[in-house]
Short mmCIF file of N, CA and C in Angstrom, two decimals:
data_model
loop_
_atom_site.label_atom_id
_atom_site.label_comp_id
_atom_site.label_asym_id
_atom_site.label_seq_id
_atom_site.Cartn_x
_atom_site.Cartn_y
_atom_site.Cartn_z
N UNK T 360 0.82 -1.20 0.00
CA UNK T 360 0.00 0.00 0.00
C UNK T 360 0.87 1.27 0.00
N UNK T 361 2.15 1.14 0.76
CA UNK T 361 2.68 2.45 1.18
C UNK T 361 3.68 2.79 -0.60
N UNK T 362 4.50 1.83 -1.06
CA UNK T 362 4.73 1.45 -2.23
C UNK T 362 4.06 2.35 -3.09
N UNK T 363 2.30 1.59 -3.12
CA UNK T 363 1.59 2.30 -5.03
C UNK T 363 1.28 3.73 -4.24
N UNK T 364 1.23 4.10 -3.10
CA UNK T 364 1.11 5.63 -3.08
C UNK T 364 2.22 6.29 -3.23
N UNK T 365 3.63 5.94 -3.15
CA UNK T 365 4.93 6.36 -2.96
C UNK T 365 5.18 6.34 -4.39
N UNK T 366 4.54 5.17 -5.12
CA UNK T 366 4.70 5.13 -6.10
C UNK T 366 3.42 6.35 -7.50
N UNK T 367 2.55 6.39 -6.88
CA UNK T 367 1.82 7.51 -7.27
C UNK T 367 2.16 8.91 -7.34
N UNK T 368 2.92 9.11 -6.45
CA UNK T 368 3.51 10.55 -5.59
C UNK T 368 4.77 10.86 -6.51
N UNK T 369 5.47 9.80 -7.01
CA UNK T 369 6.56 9.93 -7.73
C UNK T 369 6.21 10.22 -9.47
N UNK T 370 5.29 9.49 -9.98
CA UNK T 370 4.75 9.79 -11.30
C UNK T 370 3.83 11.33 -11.62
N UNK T 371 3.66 11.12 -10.43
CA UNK T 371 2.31 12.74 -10.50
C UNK T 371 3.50 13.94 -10.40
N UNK T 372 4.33 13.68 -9.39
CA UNK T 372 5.65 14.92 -9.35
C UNK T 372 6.33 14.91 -10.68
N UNK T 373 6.58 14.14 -11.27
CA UNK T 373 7.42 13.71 -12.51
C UNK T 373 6.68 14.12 -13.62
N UNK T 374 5.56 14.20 -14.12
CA UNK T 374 4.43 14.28 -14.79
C UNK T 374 4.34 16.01 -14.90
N UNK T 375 4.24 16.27 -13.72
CA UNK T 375 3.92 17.70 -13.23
C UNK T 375 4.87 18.74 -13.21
N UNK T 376 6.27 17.93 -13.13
CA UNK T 376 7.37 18.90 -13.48
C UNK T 376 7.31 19.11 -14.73
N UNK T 377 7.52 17.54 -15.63
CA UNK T 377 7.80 17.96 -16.68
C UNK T 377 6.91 18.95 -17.84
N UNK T 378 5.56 18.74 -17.40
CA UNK T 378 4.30 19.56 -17.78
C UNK T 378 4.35 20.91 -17.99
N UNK T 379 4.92 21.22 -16.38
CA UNK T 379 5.46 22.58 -16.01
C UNK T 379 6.40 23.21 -17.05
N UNK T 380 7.19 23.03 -17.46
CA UNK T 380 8.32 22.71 -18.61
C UNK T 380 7.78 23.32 -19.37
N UNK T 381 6.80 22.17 -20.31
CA UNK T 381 6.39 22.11 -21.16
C UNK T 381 5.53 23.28 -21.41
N UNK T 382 4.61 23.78 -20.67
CA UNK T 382 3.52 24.48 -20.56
C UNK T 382 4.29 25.94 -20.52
N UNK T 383 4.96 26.38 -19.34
CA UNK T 383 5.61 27.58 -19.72
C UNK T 383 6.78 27.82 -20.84
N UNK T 384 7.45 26.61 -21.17
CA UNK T 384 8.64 26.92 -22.12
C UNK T 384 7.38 27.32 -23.75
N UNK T 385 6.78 26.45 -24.39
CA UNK T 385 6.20 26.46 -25.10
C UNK T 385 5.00 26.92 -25.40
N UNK T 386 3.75 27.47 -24.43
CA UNK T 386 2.83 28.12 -24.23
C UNK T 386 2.71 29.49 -23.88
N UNK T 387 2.77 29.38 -22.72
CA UNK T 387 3.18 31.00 -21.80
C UNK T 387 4.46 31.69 -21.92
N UNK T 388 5.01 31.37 -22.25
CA UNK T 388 6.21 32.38 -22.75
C UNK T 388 6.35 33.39 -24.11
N UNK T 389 6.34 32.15 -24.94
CA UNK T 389 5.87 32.79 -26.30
C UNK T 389 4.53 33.87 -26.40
N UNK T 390 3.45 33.23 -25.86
CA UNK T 390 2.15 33.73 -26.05
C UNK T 390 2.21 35.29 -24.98
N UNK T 391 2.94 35.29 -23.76
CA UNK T 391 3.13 36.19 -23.31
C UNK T 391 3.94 37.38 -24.38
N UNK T 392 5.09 37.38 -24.56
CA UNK T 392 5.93 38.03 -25.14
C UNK T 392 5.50 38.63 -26.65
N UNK T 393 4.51 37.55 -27.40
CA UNK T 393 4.09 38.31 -27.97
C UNK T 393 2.64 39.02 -27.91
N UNK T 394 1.99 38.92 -26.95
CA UNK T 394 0.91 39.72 -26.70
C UNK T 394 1.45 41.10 -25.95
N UNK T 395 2.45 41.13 -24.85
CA UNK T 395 2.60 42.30 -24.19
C UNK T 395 3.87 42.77 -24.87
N UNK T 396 4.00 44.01 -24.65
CA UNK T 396 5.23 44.84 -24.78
C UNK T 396 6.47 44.20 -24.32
N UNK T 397 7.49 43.93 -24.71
CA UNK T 397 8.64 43.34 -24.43
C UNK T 397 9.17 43.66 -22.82
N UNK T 398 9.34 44.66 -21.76
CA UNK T 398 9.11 45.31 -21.23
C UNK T 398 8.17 44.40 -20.08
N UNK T 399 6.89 44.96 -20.19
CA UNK T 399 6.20 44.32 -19.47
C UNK T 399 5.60 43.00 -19.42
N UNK T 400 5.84 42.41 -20.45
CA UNK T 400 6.34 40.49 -20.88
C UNK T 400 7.41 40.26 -20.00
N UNK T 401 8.69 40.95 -19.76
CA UNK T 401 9.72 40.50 -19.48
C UNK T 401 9.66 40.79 -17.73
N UNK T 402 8.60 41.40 -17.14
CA UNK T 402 8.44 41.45 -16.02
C UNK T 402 7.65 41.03 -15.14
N UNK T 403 6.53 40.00 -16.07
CA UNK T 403 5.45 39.39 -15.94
C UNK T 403 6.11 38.07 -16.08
N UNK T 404 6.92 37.47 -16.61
CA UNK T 404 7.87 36.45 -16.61
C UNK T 404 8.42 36.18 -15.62
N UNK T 405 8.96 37.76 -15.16
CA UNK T 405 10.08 37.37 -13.98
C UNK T 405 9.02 37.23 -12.51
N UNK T 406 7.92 37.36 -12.31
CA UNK T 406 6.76 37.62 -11.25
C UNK T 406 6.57 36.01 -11.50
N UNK T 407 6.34 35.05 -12.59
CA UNK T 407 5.88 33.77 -12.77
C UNK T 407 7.40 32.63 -12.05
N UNK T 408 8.51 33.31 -12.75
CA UNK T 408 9.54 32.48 -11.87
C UNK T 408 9.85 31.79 -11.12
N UNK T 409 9.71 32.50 -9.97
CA UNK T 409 9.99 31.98 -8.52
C UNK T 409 8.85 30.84 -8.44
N UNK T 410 7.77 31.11 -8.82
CA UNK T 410 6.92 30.06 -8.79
C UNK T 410 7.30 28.71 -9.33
N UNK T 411 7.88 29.00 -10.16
CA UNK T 411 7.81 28.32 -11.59
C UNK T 411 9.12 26.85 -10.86
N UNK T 412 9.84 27.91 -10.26
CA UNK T 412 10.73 26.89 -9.89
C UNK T 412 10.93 26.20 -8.47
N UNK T 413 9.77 27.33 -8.03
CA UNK T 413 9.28 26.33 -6.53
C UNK T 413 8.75 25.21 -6.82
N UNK T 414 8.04 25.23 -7.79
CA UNK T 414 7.27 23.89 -8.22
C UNK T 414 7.99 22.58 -8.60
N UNK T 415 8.95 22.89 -9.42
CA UNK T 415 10.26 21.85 -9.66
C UNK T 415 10.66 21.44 -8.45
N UNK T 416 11.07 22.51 -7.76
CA UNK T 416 11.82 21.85 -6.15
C UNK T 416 10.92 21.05 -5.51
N UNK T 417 9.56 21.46 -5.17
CA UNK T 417 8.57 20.64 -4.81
C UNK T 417 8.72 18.98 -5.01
N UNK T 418 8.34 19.33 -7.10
CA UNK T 418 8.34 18.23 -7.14
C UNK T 418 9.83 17.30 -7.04
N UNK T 419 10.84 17.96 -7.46
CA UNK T 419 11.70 16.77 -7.17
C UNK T 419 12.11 16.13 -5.81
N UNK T 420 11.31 17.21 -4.95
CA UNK T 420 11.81 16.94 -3.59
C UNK T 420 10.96 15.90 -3.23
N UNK T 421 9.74 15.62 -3.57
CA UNK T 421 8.81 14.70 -3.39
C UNK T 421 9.19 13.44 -4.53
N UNK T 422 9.76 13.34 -5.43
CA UNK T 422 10.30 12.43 -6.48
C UNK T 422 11.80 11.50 -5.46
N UNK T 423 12.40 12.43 -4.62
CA UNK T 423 13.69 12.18 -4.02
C UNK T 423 12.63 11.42 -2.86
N UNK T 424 11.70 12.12 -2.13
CA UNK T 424 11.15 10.92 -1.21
C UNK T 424 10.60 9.75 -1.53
N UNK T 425 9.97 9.59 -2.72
CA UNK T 425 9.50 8.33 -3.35
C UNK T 425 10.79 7.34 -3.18
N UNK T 426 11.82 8.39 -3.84
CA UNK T 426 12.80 7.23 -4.18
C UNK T 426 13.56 6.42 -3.07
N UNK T 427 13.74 7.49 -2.08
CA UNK T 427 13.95 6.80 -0.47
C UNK T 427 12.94 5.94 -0.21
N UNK T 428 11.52 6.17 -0.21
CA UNK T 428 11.10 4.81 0.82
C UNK T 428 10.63 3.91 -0.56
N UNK T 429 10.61 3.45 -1.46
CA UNK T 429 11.11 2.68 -2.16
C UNK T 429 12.07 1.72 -2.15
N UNK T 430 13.40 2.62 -1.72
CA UNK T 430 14.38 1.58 -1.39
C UNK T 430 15.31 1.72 -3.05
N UNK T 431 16.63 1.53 -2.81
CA UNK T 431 17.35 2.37 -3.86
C UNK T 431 17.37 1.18 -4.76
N UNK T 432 17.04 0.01 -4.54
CA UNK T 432 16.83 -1.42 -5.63
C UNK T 432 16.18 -0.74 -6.62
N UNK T 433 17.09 -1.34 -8.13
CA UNK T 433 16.12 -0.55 -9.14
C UNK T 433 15.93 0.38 -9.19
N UNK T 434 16.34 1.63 -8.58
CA UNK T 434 16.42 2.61 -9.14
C UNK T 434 17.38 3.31 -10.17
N UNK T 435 18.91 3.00 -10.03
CA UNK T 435 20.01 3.18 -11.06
C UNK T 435 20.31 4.24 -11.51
N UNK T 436 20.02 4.35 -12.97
CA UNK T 436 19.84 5.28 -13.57
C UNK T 436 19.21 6.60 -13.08
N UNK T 437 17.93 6.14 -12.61
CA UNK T 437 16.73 7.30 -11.96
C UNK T 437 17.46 8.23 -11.59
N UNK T 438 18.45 7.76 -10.59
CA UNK T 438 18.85 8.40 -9.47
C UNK T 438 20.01 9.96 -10.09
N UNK T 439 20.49 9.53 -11.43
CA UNK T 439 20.94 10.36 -12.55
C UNK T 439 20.59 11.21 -13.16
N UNK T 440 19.23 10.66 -13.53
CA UNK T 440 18.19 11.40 -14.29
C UNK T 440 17.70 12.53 -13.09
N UNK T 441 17.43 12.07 -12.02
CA UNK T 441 16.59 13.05 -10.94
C UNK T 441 17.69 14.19 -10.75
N UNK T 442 18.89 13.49 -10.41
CA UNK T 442 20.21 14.62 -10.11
C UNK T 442 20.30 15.56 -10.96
N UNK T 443 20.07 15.58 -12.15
CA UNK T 443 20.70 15.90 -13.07
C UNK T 443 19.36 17.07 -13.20
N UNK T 444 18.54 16.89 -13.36
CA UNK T 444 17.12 17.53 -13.46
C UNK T 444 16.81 18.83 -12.07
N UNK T 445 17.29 17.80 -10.83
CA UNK T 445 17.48 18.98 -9.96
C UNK T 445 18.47 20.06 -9.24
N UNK T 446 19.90 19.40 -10.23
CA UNK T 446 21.01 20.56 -10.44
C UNK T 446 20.68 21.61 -11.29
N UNK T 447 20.44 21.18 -12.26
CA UNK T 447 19.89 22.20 -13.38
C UNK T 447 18.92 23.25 -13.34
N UNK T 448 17.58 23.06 -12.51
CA UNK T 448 16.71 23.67 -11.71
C UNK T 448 16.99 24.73 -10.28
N UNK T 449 18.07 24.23 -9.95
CA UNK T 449 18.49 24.88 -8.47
C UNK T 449 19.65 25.90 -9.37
N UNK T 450 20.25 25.37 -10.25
CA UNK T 450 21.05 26.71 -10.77
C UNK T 450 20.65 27.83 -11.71
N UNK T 451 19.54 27.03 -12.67
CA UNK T 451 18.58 28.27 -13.01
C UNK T 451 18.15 28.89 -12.06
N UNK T 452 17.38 28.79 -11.17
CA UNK T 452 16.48 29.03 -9.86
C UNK T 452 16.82 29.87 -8.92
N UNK T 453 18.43 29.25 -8.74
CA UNK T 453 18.37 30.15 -7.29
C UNK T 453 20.29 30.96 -7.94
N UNK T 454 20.80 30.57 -9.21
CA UNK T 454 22.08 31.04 -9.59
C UNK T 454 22.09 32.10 -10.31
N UNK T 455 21.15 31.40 -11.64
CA UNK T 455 21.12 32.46 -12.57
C UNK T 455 19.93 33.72 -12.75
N UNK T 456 18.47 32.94 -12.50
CA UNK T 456 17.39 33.58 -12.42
C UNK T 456 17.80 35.39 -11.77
N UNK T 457 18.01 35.03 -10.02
CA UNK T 457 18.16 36.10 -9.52
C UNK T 457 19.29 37.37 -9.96
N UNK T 458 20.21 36.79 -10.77
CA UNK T 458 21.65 37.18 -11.14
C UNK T 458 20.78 38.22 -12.44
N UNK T 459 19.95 37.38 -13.24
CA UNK T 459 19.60 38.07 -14.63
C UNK T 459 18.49 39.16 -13.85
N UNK T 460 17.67 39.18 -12.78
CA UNK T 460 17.16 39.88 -12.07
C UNK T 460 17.88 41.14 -12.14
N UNK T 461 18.36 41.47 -11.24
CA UNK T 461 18.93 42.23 -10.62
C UNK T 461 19.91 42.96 -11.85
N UNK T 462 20.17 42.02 -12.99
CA UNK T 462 20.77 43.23 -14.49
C UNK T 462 19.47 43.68 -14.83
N UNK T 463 18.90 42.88 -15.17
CA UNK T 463 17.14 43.79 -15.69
C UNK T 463 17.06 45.53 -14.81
N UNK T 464 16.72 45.05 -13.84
CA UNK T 464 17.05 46.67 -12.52
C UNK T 464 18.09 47.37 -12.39
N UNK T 465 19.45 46.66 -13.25
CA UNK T 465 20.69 47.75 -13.45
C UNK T 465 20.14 48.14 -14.84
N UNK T 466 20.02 47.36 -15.42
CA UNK T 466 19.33 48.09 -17.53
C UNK T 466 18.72 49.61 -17.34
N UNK T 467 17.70 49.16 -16.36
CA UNK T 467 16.37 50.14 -16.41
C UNK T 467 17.00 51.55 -15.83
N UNK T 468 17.65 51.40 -14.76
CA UNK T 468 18.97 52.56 -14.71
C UNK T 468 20.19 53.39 -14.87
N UNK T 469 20.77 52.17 -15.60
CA UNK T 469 21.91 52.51 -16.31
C UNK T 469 22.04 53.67 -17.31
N UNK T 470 22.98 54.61 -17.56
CA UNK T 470 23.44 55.06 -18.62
C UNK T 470 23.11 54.59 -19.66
N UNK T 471 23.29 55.24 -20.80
CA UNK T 471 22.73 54.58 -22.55
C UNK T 471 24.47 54.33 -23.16
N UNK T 472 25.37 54.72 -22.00
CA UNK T 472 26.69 54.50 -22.91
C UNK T 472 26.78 52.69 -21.69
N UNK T 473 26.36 52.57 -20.67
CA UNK T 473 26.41 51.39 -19.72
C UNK T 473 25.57 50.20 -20.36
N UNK T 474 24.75 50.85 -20.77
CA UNK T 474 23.60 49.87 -21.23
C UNK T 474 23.72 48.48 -22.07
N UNK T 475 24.84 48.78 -23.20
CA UNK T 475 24.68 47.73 -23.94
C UNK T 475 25.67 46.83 -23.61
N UNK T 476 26.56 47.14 -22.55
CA UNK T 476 27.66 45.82 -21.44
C UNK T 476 26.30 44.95 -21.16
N UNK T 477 25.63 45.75 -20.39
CA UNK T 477 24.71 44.98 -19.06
C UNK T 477 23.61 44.03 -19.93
N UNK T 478 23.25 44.71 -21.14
CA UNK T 478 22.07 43.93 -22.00
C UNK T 478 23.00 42.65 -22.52
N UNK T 479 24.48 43.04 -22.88
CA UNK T 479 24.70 41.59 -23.51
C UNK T 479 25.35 40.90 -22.23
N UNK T 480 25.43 41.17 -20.98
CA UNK T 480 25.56 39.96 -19.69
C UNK T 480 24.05 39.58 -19.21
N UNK T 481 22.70 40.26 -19.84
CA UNK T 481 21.69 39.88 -19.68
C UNK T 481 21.77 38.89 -20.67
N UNK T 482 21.70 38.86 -21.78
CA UNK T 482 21.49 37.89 -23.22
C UNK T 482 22.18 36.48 -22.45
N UNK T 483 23.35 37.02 -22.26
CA UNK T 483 24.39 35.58 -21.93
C UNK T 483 23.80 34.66 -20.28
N UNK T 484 23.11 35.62 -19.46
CA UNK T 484 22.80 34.64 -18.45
C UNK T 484 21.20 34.17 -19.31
N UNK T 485 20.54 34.84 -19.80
CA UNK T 485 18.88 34.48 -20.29
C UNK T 485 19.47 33.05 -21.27
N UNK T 486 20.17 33.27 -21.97
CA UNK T 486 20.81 32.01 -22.81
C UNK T 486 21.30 30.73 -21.76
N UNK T 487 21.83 30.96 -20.88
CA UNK T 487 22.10 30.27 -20.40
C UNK T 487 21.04 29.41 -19.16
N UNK T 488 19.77 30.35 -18.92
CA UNK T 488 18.77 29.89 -18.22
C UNK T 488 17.46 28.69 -19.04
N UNK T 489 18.03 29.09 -20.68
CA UNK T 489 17.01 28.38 -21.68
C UNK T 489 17.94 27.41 -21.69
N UNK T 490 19.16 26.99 -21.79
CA UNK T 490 19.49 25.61 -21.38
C UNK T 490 19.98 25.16 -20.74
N UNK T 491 19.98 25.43 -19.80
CA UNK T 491 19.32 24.85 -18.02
C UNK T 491 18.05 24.09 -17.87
N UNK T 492 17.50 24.94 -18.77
CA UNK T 492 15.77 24.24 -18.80
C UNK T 492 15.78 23.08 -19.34
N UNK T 493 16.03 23.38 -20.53
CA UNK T 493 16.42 22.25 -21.62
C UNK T 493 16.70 21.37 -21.33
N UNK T 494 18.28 21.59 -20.18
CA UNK T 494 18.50 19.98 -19.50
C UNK T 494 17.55 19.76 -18.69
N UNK T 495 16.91 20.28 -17.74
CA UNK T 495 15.61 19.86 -16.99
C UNK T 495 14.51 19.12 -17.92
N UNK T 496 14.11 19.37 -18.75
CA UNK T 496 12.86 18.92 -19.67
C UNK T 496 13.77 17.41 -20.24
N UNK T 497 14.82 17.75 -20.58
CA UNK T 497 14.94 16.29 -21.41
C UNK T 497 15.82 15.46 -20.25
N UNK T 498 16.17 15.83 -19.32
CA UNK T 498 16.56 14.71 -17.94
C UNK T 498 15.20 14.08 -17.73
N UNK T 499 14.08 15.28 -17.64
CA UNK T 499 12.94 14.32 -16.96
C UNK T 499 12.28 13.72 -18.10
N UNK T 500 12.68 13.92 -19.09
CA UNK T 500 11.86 12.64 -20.29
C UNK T 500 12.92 11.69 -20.28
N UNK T 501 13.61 11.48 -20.06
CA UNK T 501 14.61 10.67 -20.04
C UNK T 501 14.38 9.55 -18.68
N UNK T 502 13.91 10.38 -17.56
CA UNK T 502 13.73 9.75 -16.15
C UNK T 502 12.44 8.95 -16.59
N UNK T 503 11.47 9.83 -17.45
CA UNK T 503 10.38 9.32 -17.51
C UNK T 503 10.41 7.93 -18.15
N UNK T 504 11.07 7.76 -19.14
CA UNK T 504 11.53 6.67 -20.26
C UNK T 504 12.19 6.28 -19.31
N UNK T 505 12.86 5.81 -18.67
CA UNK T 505 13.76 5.01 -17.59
C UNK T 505 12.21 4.54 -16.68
N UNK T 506 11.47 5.09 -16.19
CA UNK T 506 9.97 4.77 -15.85
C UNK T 506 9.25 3.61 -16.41
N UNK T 507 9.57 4.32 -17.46
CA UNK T 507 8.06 3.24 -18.18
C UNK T 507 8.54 2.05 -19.15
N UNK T 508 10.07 2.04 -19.10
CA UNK T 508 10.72 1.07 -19.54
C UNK T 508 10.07 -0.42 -19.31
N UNK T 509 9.33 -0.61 -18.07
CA UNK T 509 9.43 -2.16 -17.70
C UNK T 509 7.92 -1.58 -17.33
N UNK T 510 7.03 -0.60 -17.62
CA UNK T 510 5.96 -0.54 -17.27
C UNK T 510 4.37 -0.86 -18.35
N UNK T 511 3.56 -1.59 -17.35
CA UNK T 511 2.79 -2.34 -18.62
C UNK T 511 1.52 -1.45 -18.04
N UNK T 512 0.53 -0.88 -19.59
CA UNK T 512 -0.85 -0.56 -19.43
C UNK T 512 -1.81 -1.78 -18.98
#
């Protein structure tokens, strides 16, 4: 019993991250940016964030408890896939996110001769937060496929 709920808890977090992913990388981002002003897209983004990546931590933190009372038999790989998914998340999240923050609020003040340093160390951390993600989305399809490898409908 404790198992298919441990085991429920782990597919629904996994499911839900990667969703998450999916849904803001490919939906809400685009559809934001081009409906609002670049500007206020880009600050309505940064308000969704923190969320965005509490939810990852959530879930992998609840994916990491599955995998403890489970018992580390058979897990293997997983345990790669999960790492790898929640390095990538904690350094977007809590490394780069706040870092590209805080240039956005030097941009908006800066000089017009300062400006275009700070916009291209903005470009280079925003580049570097889209694949961060990237490895997040395809670690957890990867975890997921390591999942359903031996799993029957």
């Amino acid at each position: 019993m404790v198992n298919t709920i441990f085991n429920f808890i782990y597919l629904l977090s996994l499911v839900v991250w990667i969703g998450s992913i999916v849904f803001f990388s490919f939906f809400v981002a685009p559809v934001v940016f081009k409906t609002l002003e670049r500007e206020k897209a880009g600050e309505l983004v940064g308000i969704i964030f923190p969320r965005y990546y509490k939810l990852g931590y959530v879930c992998g933190t609840l994916i990491l408890l599955s995998f403890l009372v489970s018992g580390a038999e058979g897990i293997g790989l997983k345990w790669c896939a999960w790492g790898i998914m929640i390095l990538a998340s904690v350094l977007a999240g809590v490394g780069v996110n706040p870092k590209a923050k805080l240039l956005k609020e030097k941009i908006k003040s800066a000089s017009e001769e300062d400006k275009p340093g700070l916009e291209a160390k903005f470009k280079s951390l925003h580049s570097l937060s889209v694949k961060l993600n990237a490895v997040t989305l395809f670690s957890g399809l990867w975890l997921l496929g390591l999942t359903t490898s031996n799993y029957q409908i």
